Amino acid sequence: MTAKIIDGVAIAKKLRTGYAERVHALAPRGIVPGLAVIVVGDDPGSKVYVRNKVNACRDIGMRSRVHSFAHDCGEGEVLSCIRTLNEDPGIHGLIVQLPVPAAFDMRRILQSVSRAKDVDGFHLYNVGSLVFGQTIFPPCTPFGVQRLLECEGITVEGKNVVVVGASNIVGKPMAMMMLQKDATVTICHVKTRDLAQYTILADILIVAAGRPNLILPQMVKTGAVVIDVGINRLPDGRLVGDVDFEGVRQKASHITPVPGGVGPMTVTMLLQNTIAAAEREANSTPIESPDFHDFERAIA
Ligand code: NAP
C-alpha cells in the first residue's frame, strides 16, 4: 500500500478562496476583518510565522497589524498594548506570538486577551468552552487537522485516534476535538511506556511531539491515517516532521507531508477564526455568558 499524500497547501488554498469571499461580503457593512499580532523578542521562528500570517491576511483582503517589543521590555508594556487592542474596534482577532521571554507570566498574558478576540483559543474561557464542545475559537493547529480530515472525507466517529504529544496548544485540544467527534482517544506523551503498543492500534495517528523519526513503519497499522504535526529543523537544514515519511507512507492509507501538510492549515484556521469574529460583530452576536464573571473571579 502506498498512502495518499494529503495536500495541505491545496486544501488551504481552496479554503482561503472561500474566506476571501466572506471578507468581501463584509465590506458593504464597513467591516474589514483585522488581526493584531504581538511579538516579544527576536525568535527567528516567530519572525517567519508572523510574516506568513501577515501575508495570508493581505492575500484575502484582511487587515493585519504587528506590534513588536524588544526581548527585555517590561511585561506591563505588553499588557497595556493588549488592553488597547482589546478595545480597538478595527481589531477582531488578537494573538500573542509564542514563545514569549521566560521572565514573562505567560498565563497572565494569555488571560488578558479579550476572549471575544482570542482567535488562537488560548484564553481559559475558550479552553473551558472547548471541553464543553461550545468554543467559538478552536485552537488553530488542531482545528486545521480536523478540517484536513473533513476535507479528505475521513470520518472520525468510532475510530481509534491516538494523539502523540500532550501540549496545551496542540496535543490536548486535538484529543478533545477528536473525542467530541466520537472517536476513542488515547493521548501519549514523553512518559508513555512503549509508545508503539498504542500507536499500532491507531486508525488515525496524530503526532505532535517535535521529535524527528519518532514514528517508524513498524509502529503504524496498515491502512492508518497518519497526520504529522511536527516541525523539526535537522542539522543539514532540512525541515522534517515527527514521522519517518518515506517508510510510513508504504503502510498508511493517508499521510501528511512536512512541509505542506498541517502547517498551511494552521494559518488558514487563524484567518477563519478572525473572519468569524468579524462576522459575529456584524451580526451583533454576543458571546457573553451570564456565568462568565463568576468564572473569571474564581480563576483570578
Ligand atoms: P511541545 O509543547 O514541546 O509538546 C510536545 C509534546 O510531545 C509534549 O506533550 C511531550 O510530552 C511530547 N513528547 C515529546 N517527546 C515525546 C516522545 N518521545 N514520545 C511521546 N511524546 C513525546 O510542542 P508543541 O507546541 O505541542 O508542538 C509539537 C510539534 O508540533 C513541534 O514540532 C512543533 O514545531 C510542531 N507544531 C507545528 C504546528 C504546525 O502548524 N504544523 C503548530 C504548532 C506546533 P511531555 O508533555 O510529557 O513533555
mmCIF file of C-alpha atoms and ligand atoms in Angstrom:
data_model
loop_
_atom_site.group_PDB
_atom_site.id
_atom_site.type_symbol
_atom_site.label_atom_id
_atom_site.label_comp_id
_atom_site.label_asym_id
_atom_site.label_seq_id
_atom_site.Cartn_x
_atom_site.Cartn_y
_atom_site.Cartn_z
ATOM 1 C CA MET A 1 0.000 0.000 0.000
ATOM 2 C CA THR A 2 1.212 3.500 -0.767
ATOM 3 C CA ALA A 3 -0.507 6.275 1.084
ATOM 4 C CA LYS A 4 -2.406 9.131 -0.480
ATOM 5 C CA ILE A 5 -0.459 12.276 0.371
ATOM 6 C CA ILE A 6 -2.776 14.864 1.892
ATOM 7 C CA ASP A 7 -2.011 18.149 0.174
ATOM 8 C CA GLY A 8 -2.391 20.793 2.891
ATOM 9 C CA VAL A 9 -1.297 23.553 0.520
ATOM 10 C CA ALA A 10 -4.085 22.808 -1.972
ATOM 11 C CA ILE A 11 -6.746 22.400 0.730
ATOM 12 C CA ALA A 12 -5.656 25.623 2.427
ATOM 13 C CA LYS A 13 -5.739 27.478 -0.901
ATOM 14 C CA LYS A 14 -9.285 26.320 -1.607
ATOM 15 C CA LEU A 15 -10.482 27.307 1.857
ATOM 16 C CA ARG A 16 -8.810 30.711 1.588
ATOM 17 C CA THR A 17 -10.655 31.418 -1.656
ATOM 18 C CA GLY A 18 -13.906 30.970 0.258
ATOM 19 C CA TYR A 19 -12.622 33.179 3.069
ATOM 20 C CA ALA A 20 -11.796 35.982 0.603
ATOM 21 C CA GLU A 21 -15.446 35.887 -0.452
ATOM 22 C CA ARG A 22 -16.574 36.158 3.171
ATOM 23 C CA VAL A 23 -14.249 39.148 3.694
ATOM 24 C CA HIS A 24 -15.647 40.734 0.543
ATOM 25 C CA ALA A 25 -19.214 40.189 1.764
ATOM 26 C CA LEU A 26 -18.496 42.205 4.938
ATOM 27 C CA ALA A 27 -17.201 45.258 3.049
ATOM 28 C CA PRO A 28 -20.614 46.867 2.327
ATOM 29 C CA ARG A 29 -21.212 46.885 6.095
ATOM 30 C CA GLY A 30 -17.972 48.822 6.601
ATOM 31 C CA ILE A 31 -16.190 45.894 8.265
ATOM 32 C CA VAL A 32 -12.739 44.687 7.292
ATOM 33 C CA PRO A 33 -11.623 41.765 9.499
ATOM 34 C CA GLY A 34 -8.478 42.814 11.364
ATOM 35 C CA LEU A 35 -5.830 40.694 13.073
ATOM 36 C CA ALA A 36 -3.273 42.079 15.541
ATOM 37 C CA VAL A 37 -0.134 40.115 16.362
ATOM 38 C CA ILE A 38 2.029 40.925 19.372
ATOM 39 C CA VAL A 39 5.619 39.720 19.166
ATOM 40 C CA VAL A 40 8.078 39.923 22.041
ATOM 41 C CA GLY A 41 11.784 39.327 21.401
ATOM 42 C CA ASP A 42 13.517 38.193 18.225
ATOM 43 C CA ASP A 43 12.903 34.458 17.979
ATOM 44 C CA PRO A 44 13.788 33.630 14.332
ATOM 45 C CA GLY A 45 10.950 31.085 14.040
ATOM 46 C CA SER A 46 8.436 33.668 15.229
ATOM 47 C CA LYS A 47 9.551 36.097 12.533
ATOM 48 C CA VAL A 48 8.764 33.551 9.813
ATOM 49 C CA TYR A 49 5.389 32.611 11.339
ATOM 50 C CA VAL A 50 4.352 36.252 11.764
ATOM 51 C CA ARG A 51 5.336 37.089 8.194
ATOM 52 C CA ASN A 52 3.230 34.170 6.952
ATOM 53 C CA LYS A 53 0.241 35.386 8.953
ATOM 54 C CA VAL A 54 0.567 38.961 7.686
ATOM 55 C CA ASN A 55 0.854 37.788 4.056
ATOM 56 C CA ALA A 56 -2.100 35.427 4.456
ATOM 57 C CA CYS A 57 -4.277 38.287 5.750
ATOM 58 C CA ARG A 58 -3.225 40.571 2.919
ATOM 59 C CA ASP A 59 -3.934 37.922 0.276
ATOM 60 C CA ILE A 60 -7.615 37.645 1.212
ATOM 61 C CA GLY A 61 -8.218 41.359 1.848
ATOM 62 C CA MET A 62 -7.963 41.324 5.639
ATOM 63 C CA ARG A 63 -6.142 43.922 7.715
ATOM 64 C CA SER A 64 -3.252 42.976 9.985
ATOM 65 C CA ARG A 65 -1.048 44.841 12.400
ATOM 66 C CA VAL A 66 2.139 43.685 14.116
ATOM 67 C CA HIS A 67 3.219 45.148 17.465
ATOM 68 C CA SER A 68 6.843 44.225 18.198
ATOM 69 C CA PHE A 69 8.564 44.542 21.574
ATOM 70 C CA ALA A 70 12.227 44.064 22.490
ATOM 71 C CA HIS A 71 13.053 40.897 24.455
ATOM 72 C CA ASP A 72 13.913 42.998 27.544
ATOM 73 C CA CYS A 73 10.745 45.117 27.551
ATOM 74 C CA GLY A 74 8.553 45.146 30.640
ATOM 75 C CA GLU A 75 5.566 42.829 30.867
ATOM 76 C CA GLY A 76 3.446 45.890 31.741
ATOM 77 C CA GLU A 77 4.109 47.411 28.311
ATOM 78 C CA VAL A 78 2.818 44.298 26.604
ATOM 79 C CA LEU A 79 -0.236 44.079 28.872
ATOM 80 C CA SER A 80 -1.003 47.714 28.161
ATOM 81 C CA CYS A 81 -0.814 47.082 24.400
ATOM 82 C CA ILE A 82 -3.163 44.091 24.782
ATOM 83 C CA ARG A 83 -5.657 46.226 26.713
ATOM 84 C CA THR A 84 -5.593 48.885 23.982
ATOM 85 C CA LEU A 85 -6.117 46.312 21.235
ATOM 86 C CA ASN A 86 -8.924 44.665 23.219
ATOM 87 C CA GLU A 87 -10.830 47.948 22.912
ATOM 88 C CA ASP A 88 -9.895 48.673 19.289
ATOM 89 C CA PRO A 89 -12.990 48.182 17.095
ATOM 90 C CA GLY A 90 -10.802 47.666 13.989
ATOM 91 C CA ILE A 91 -9.231 44.554 15.543
ATOM 92 C CA HIS A 92 -11.306 41.358 15.586
ATOM 93 C CA GLY A 93 -8.537 38.872 16.372
ATOM 94 C CA LEU A 94 -5.608 39.353 18.742
ATOM 95 C CA ILE A 95 -2.780 36.895 19.263
ATOM 96 C CA VAL A 96 0.460 36.886 21.198
ATOM 97 C CA GLN A 97 3.078 35.026 19.189
ATOM 98 C CA LEU A 98 4.682 32.315 21.316
ATOM 99 C CA PRO A 99 7.235 31.922 22.733
ATOM 100 C CA VAL A 100 7.399 34.980 24.963
ATOM 101 C CA PRO A 101 10.554 35.550 27.071
ATOM 102 C CA ALA A 102 10.850 33.140 30.007
ATOM 103 C CA ALA A 103 10.614 36.017 32.508
ATOM 104 C CA PHE A 104 7.043 36.738 31.381
ATOM 105 C CA ASP A 105 3.997 35.294 33.112
ATOM 106 C CA MET A 106 2.540 33.626 30.037
ATOM 107 C CA ARG A 107 -0.693 32.730 31.826
ATOM 108 C CA ARG A 108 -1.330 36.371 32.719
ATOM 109 C CA ILE A 109 -0.534 37.493 29.172
ATOM 110 C CA LEU A 110 -2.885 34.972 27.563
ATOM 111 C CA GLN A 111 -5.702 35.642 30.036
ATOM 112 C CA SER A 112 -5.543 39.371 29.339
ATOM 113 C CA VAL A 113 -6.531 38.914 25.685
ATOM 114 C CA SER A 114 -10.247 39.599 25.297
ATOM 115 C CA ARG A 115 -11.977 36.237 24.977
ATOM 116 C CA ALA A 116 -14.032 37.753 22.142
ATOM 117 C CA LYS A 117 -10.812 38.327 20.147
ATOM 118 C CA ASP A 118 -8.871 35.258 21.298
ATOM 119 C CA VAL A 119 -8.519 33.739 17.822
ATOM 120 C CA ASP A 120 -5.745 31.374 18.981
ATOM 121 C CA GLY A 121 -8.207 29.917 21.511
ATOM 122 C CA PHE A 122 -5.709 30.051 24.387
ATOM 123 C CA HIS A 123 -7.807 32.034 26.911
ATOM 124 C CA LEU A 124 -9.017 29.816 29.766
ATOM 125 C CA TYR A 125 -12.621 30.686 28.902
ATOM 126 C CA ASN A 126 -12.153 29.327 25.390
ATOM 127 C CA VAL A 127 -10.209 26.297 26.657
ATOM 128 C CA GLY A 128 -13.119 25.561 29.000
ATOM 129 C CA SER A 129 -15.629 26.089 26.183
ATOM 130 C CA LEU A 130 -13.672 23.605 24.073
ATOM 131 C CA VAL A 131 -14.098 20.974 26.785
ATOM 132 C CA PHE A 132 -17.850 21.615 26.686
ATOM 133 C CA GLY A 133 -17.866 21.428 22.879
ATOM 134 C CA GLN A 134 -19.003 25.042 22.546
ATOM 135 C CA THR A 135 -15.897 27.029 21.721
ATOM 136 C CA ILE A 136 -16.107 29.832 19.193
ATOM 137 C CA PHE A 137 -12.317 29.747 18.686
ATOM 138 C CA PRO A 138 -10.949 26.216 18.258
ATOM 139 C CA PRO A 139 -7.137 26.367 18.588
ATOM 140 C CA CYS A 140 -5.730 26.772 15.084
ATOM 141 C CA THR A 141 -3.418 23.753 14.689
ATOM 142 C CA PRO A 142 -5.842 21.060 15.909
ATOM 143 C CA PHE A 143 -8.647 22.868 14.085
ATOM 144 C CA GLY A 144 -6.544 22.649 10.922
ATOM 145 C CA VAL A 145 -6.059 18.898 11.430
ATOM 146 C CA GLN A 146 -9.797 18.454 11.901
ATOM 147 C CA ARG A 147 -10.510 20.355 8.680
ATOM 148 C CA LEU A 148 -7.906 18.301 6.776
ATOM 149 C CA LEU A 149 -9.668 15.106 7.866
ATOM 150 C CA GLU A 150 -13.058 16.524 6.893
ATOM 151 C CA CYS A 151 -11.805 17.715 3.507
ATOM 152 C CA GLU A 152 -10.391 14.248 2.805
ATOM 153 C CA GLY A 153 -13.719 12.643 3.769
ATOM 154 C CA ILE A 154 -12.114 10.764 6.672
ATOM 155 C CA THR A 155 -14.673 10.090 9.383
ATOM 156 C CA VAL A 156 -13.636 10.069 12.998
ATOM 157 C CA GLU A 157 -16.687 8.570 14.722
ATOM 158 C CA GLY A 158 -15.908 5.241 16.375
ATOM 159 C CA LYS A 159 -12.271 5.272 15.230
ATOM 160 C CA ASN A 160 -9.247 4.722 17.433
ATOM 161 C CA VAL A 161 -7.436 8.052 17.407
ATOM 162 C CA VAL A 162 -4.014 8.157 19.037
ATOM 163 C CA VAL A 163 -2.501 11.582 19.698
ATOM 164 C CA VAL A 164 1.236 11.621 20.433
ATOM 165 C CA GLY A 165 2.072 14.811 22.324
ATOM 166 C CA ALA A 166 0.074 16.444 25.090
ATOM 167 C CA SER A 167 0.890 20.156 24.915
ATOM 168 C CA ASN A 168 -1.734 22.741 25.794
ATOM 169 C CA ILE A 169 -1.718 24.200 22.296
ATOM 170 C CA VAL A 170 -1.712 21.058 20.150
ATOM 171 C CA GLY A 171 -1.988 17.614 21.758
ATOM 172 C CA LYS A 172 -4.593 18.219 24.473
ATOM 173 C CA PRO A 173 -7.049 20.300 22.388
ATOM 174 C CA MET A 174 -6.555 17.860 19.488
ATOM 175 C CA ALA A 175 -7.573 14.953 21.699
ATOM 176 C CA MET A 176 -10.577 16.880 22.995
ATOM 177 C CA MET A 177 -11.742 17.737 19.474
ATOM 178 C CA MET A 178 -11.480 14.110 18.377
ATOM 179 C CA LEU A 179 -13.394 12.982 21.467
ATOM 180 C CA GLN A 180 -16.164 15.411 20.562
ATOM 181 C CA LYS A 181 -16.335 13.764 17.150
ATOM 182 C CA ASP A 182 -16.981 10.453 18.941
ATOM 183 C CA ALA A 183 -13.566 8.878 18.454
ATOM 184 C CA THR A 184 -11.977 6.649 21.082
ATOM 185 C CA VAL A 185 -8.965 8.725 22.004
ATOM 186 C CA THR A 186 -5.598 7.827 23.512
ATOM 187 C CA ILE A 187 -3.075 10.530 24.432
ATOM 188 C CA CYS A 188 0.622 9.637 24.629
ATOM 189 C CA HIS A 189 3.416 11.799 25.981
ATOM 190 C CA VAL A 190 7.059 11.657 26.901
ATOM 191 C CA LYS A 191 6.444 9.354 29.891
ATOM 192 C CA THR A 192 4.341 6.874 27.915
ATOM 193 C CA ARG A 193 5.951 3.447 28.183
ATOM 194 C CA ASP A 194 6.271 1.509 24.919
ATOM 195 C CA LEU A 195 4.744 4.114 22.614
ATOM 196 C CA ALA A 196 4.376 1.549 19.823
ATOM 197 C CA GLN A 197 1.808 -0.533 21.699
ATOM 198 C CA TYR A 198 -0.547 2.460 21.455
ATOM 199 C CA THR A 199 0.331 3.812 18.015
ATOM 200 C CA ILE A 200 -0.121 0.392 16.377
ATOM 201 C CA LEU A 201 -3.815 0.454 17.376
ATOM 202 C CA ALA A 202 -4.489 3.823 15.748
ATOM 203 C CA ASP A 203 -6.908 4.132 12.850
ATOM 204 C CA ILE A 204 -5.905 7.789 12.880
ATOM 205 C CA LEU A 205 -2.477 8.640 14.291
ATOM 206 C CA ILE A 206 -1.793 12.322 15.017
ATOM 207 C CA VAL A 207 1.786 13.099 16.008
ATOM 208 C CA ALA A 208 2.804 16.396 17.636
ATOM 209 C CA ALA A 209 5.907 15.707 19.699
ATOM 210 C CA GLY A 210 8.657 17.672 17.959
ATOM 211 C CA ARG A 211 10.932 14.603 17.621
ATOM 212 C CA PRO A 212 12.189 13.641 14.151
ATOM 213 C CA ASN A 213 11.715 9.959 13.233
ATOM 214 C CA LEU A 214 9.708 9.251 16.382
ATOM 215 C CA ILE A 215 7.178 7.223 14.381
ATOM 216 C CA LEU A 216 8.609 4.331 12.369
ATOM 217 C CA PRO A 217 6.722 1.999 9.982
ATOM 218 C CA GLN A 218 6.566 -0.885 12.479
ATOM 219 C CA MET A 219 4.638 1.404 14.869
ATOM 220 C CA VAL A 220 1.825 2.041 12.368
ATOM 221 C CA LYS A 221 -1.150 -0.158 11.486
ATOM 222 C CA THR A 222 -1.552 -0.959 7.789
ATOM 223 C CA GLY A 223 -4.114 1.440 6.325
ATOM 224 C CA ALA A 224 -3.900 4.004 9.133
ATOM 225 C CA VAL A 225 -4.311 7.726 8.506
ATOM 226 C CA VAL A 226 -1.138 9.478 9.703
ATOM 227 C CA ILE A 227 -1.138 13.207 10.452
ATOM 228 C CA ASP A 228 2.289 14.654 11.180
ATOM 229 C CA VAL A 229 2.102 17.971 13.042
ATOM 230 C CA GLY A 230 5.795 18.058 13.985
ATOM 231 C CA ILE A 231 8.187 20.598 12.510
ATOM 232 C CA ASN A 232 11.879 19.896 13.090
ATOM 233 C CA ARG A 233 14.925 21.545 11.536
ATOM 234 C CA LEU A 234 17.700 18.970 11.003
ATOM 235 C CA PRO A 235 21.401 19.918 11.309
ATOM 236 C CA ASP A 236 21.672 19.795 7.485
ATOM 237 C CA GLY A 237 18.925 22.445 7.247
ATOM 238 C CA ARG A 238 16.121 20.140 6.097
ATOM 239 C CA LEU A 239 12.647 20.556 7.599
ATOM 240 C CA VAL A 240 11.029 17.276 8.676
ATOM 241 C CA GLY A 241 8.123 16.112 10.794
ATOM 242 C CA ASP A 242 7.995 13.505 13.560
ATOM 243 C CA VAL A 243 7.184 10.618 11.217
ATOM 244 C CA ASP A 244 9.549 8.585 9.025
ATOM 245 C CA PHE A 245 7.651 9.795 5.966
ATOM 246 C CA GLU A 246 9.192 7.507 3.328
ATOM 247 C CA GLY A 247 8.843 4.396 5.483
ATOM 248 C CA VAL A 248 5.367 5.069 6.849
ATOM 249 C CA ARG A 249 3.849 6.063 3.519
ATOM 250 C CA GLN A 250 4.318 2.432 2.392
ATOM 251 C CA LYS A 251 1.871 1.308 5.116
ATOM 252 C CA ALA A 252 -0.572 4.157 5.695
ATOM 253 C CA SER A 253 -3.709 4.913 3.671
ATOM 254 C CA HIS A 254 -3.213 8.694 4.013
ATOM 255 C CA ILE A 255 -0.282 10.762 5.247
ATOM 256 C CA THR A 256 0.548 14.467 5.573
ATOM 257 C CA PRO A 257 3.942 15.697 4.348
ATOM 258 C CA VAL A 258 6.181 18.167 6.193
ATOM 259 C CA PRO A 259 6.282 20.838 4.934
ATOM 260 C CA GLY A 260 2.994 21.183 3.082
ATOM 261 C CA GLY A 261 0.607 19.263 5.339
ATOM 262 C CA VAL A 262 -0.664 20.688 8.616
ATOM 263 C CA GLY A 263 1.430 23.901 8.528
ATOM 264 C CA PRO A 264 -0.591 25.823 5.902
ATOM 265 C CA MET A 265 -3.804 24.819 7.677
ATOM 266 C CA THR A 266 -2.772 26.430 10.969
ATOM 267 C CA VAL A 267 -2.593 29.899 9.410
ATOM 268 C CA THR A 268 -5.760 29.209 7.438
ATOM 269 C CA MET A 269 -7.687 28.477 10.632
ATOM 270 C CA LEU A 270 -6.380 31.720 12.127
ATOM 271 C CA LEU A 271 -7.994 33.519 9.176
ATOM 272 C CA GLN A 272 -11.191 31.505 9.685
ATOM 273 C CA ASN A 273 -11.391 32.395 13.397
ATOM 274 C CA THR A 274 -10.738 36.098 12.732
ATOM 275 C CA ILE A 275 -13.330 36.317 9.966
ATOM 276 C CA ALA A 276 -15.841 34.514 12.190
ATOM 277 C CA ALA A 277 -15.177 37.098 14.924
ATOM 278 C CA ALA A 278 -15.794 39.939 12.457
ATOM 279 C CA GLU A 279 -18.982 38.264 11.227
ATOM 280 C CA ARG A 280 -20.187 37.912 14.812
ATOM 281 C CA GLU A 281 -19.617 41.626 15.262
ATOM 282 C CA ALA A 282 -21.505 42.361 12.041
ATOM 283 C CA ASN A 283 -24.416 40.267 13.294
ATOM 284 C CA SER A 284 -24.102 41.694 16.816
ATOM 285 C CA THR A 285 -23.886 38.190 18.268
ATOM 286 C CA PRO A 286 -22.762 38.459 21.889
ATOM 287 C CA ILE A 287 -20.529 35.773 23.383
ATOM 288 C CA GLU A 288 -21.308 36.870 26.937
ATOM 289 C CA SER A 289 -22.421 34.144 29.248
ATOM 290 C CA PRO A 290 -24.186 35.323 32.412
ATOM 291 C CA ASP A 291 -21.965 32.968 34.409
ATOM 292 C CA PHE A 292 -18.732 34.207 32.939
ATOM 293 C CA HIS A 293 -17.939 36.876 35.520
ATOM 294 C CA ASP A 294 -18.303 34.354 38.343
ATOM 295 C CA PHE A 295 -15.942 32.092 36.459
ATOM 296 C CA GLU A 296 -13.471 34.931 35.880
ATOM 297 C CA ARG A 297 -13.497 35.829 39.588
ATOM 298 C CA ALA A 298 -12.948 32.178 40.510
ATOM 299 C CA ILE A 299 -9.798 31.874 38.406
ATOM 300 C CA ALA A 300 -8.365 35.333 39.229
HETATM 301 P P1 NAP B 1 5.670 20.879 22.975
HETATM 302 O O1 NAP B 1 4.992 21.911 23.782
HETATM 303 O O2 NAP B 1 7.144 20.683 23.080
HETATM 304 O O3 NAP B 1 4.962 19.481 23.313
HETATM 305 C C1 NAP B 1 5.452 18.275 22.806
HETATM 306 C C2 NAP B 1 4.654 17.144 23.394
HETATM 307 O O4 NAP B 1 5.186 15.920 22.889
HETATM 308 C C3 NAP B 1 4.734 17.070 24.915
HETATM 309 O O5 NAP B 1 3.465 16.712 25.417
HETATM 310 C C4 NAP B 1 5.741 15.961 25.153
HETATM 311 O O6 NAP B 1 5.468 15.195 26.323
HETATM 312 C C5 NAP B 1 5.501 15.071 23.967
HETATM 313 N N1 NAP B 1 6.688 14.294 23.615
HETATM 314 C C6 NAP B 1 7.956 14.725 23.465
HETATM 315 N N2 NAP B 1 8.764 13.699 23.163
HETATM 316 C C7 NAP B 1 7.999 12.602 23.127
HETATM 317 C C8 NAP B 1 8.265 11.235 22.893
HETATM 318 N N3 NAP B 1 9.488 10.810 22.641
HETATM 319 N N4 NAP B 1 7.236 10.376 22.951
HETATM 320 C C9 NAP B 1 5.983 10.786 23.216
HETATM 321 N N5 NAP B 1 5.667 12.087 23.442
HETATM 322 C C10 NAP B 1 6.664 12.965 23.411
HETATM 323 O O7 NAP B 1 5.391 21.095 21.433
HETATM 324 P P2 NAP B 1 4.060 21.596 20.653
HETATM 325 O O8 NAP B 1 3.981 23.057 20.727
HETATM 326 O O9 NAP B 1 2.899 20.774 21.041
HETATM 327 O O10 NAP B 1 4.480 21.218 19.169
HETATM 328 C C11 NAP B 1 4.745 19.875 18.799
HETATM 329 C C12 NAP B 1 5.372 19.850 17.428
HETATM 330 O O11 NAP B 1 4.431 20.382 16.503
HETATM 331 C C13 NAP B 1 6.640 20.701 17.277
HETATM 332 O O12 NAP B 1 7.486 20.085 16.353
HETATM 333 C C14 NAP B 1 6.107 21.996 16.714
HETATM 334 O O13 NAP B 1 7.088 22.694 15.967
HETATM 335 C C15 NAP B 1 5.009 21.488 15.830
HETATM 336 N N6 NAP B 1 3.939 22.450 15.581
HETATM 337 C C16 NAP B 1 3.514 22.544 14.324
HETATM 338 C C17 NAP B 1 2.490 23.400 14.015
HETATM 339 C C18 NAP B 1 2.021 23.466 12.611
HETATM 340 O O14 NAP B 1 1.351 24.413 12.257
HETATM 341 N N7 NAP B 1 2.324 22.473 11.787
HETATM 342 C C19 NAP B 1 1.909 24.186 15.015
HETATM 343 C C20 NAP B 1 2.331 24.034 16.325
HETATM 344 C C21 NAP B 1 3.346 23.147 16.600
HETATM 345 P P3 NAP B 1 5.511 15.848 27.801
HETATM 346 O O15 NAP B 1 4.308 16.731 27.895
HETATM 347 O O16 NAP B 1 5.369 14.712 28.736
HETATM 348 O O17 NAP B 1 6.825 16.569 27.865
#
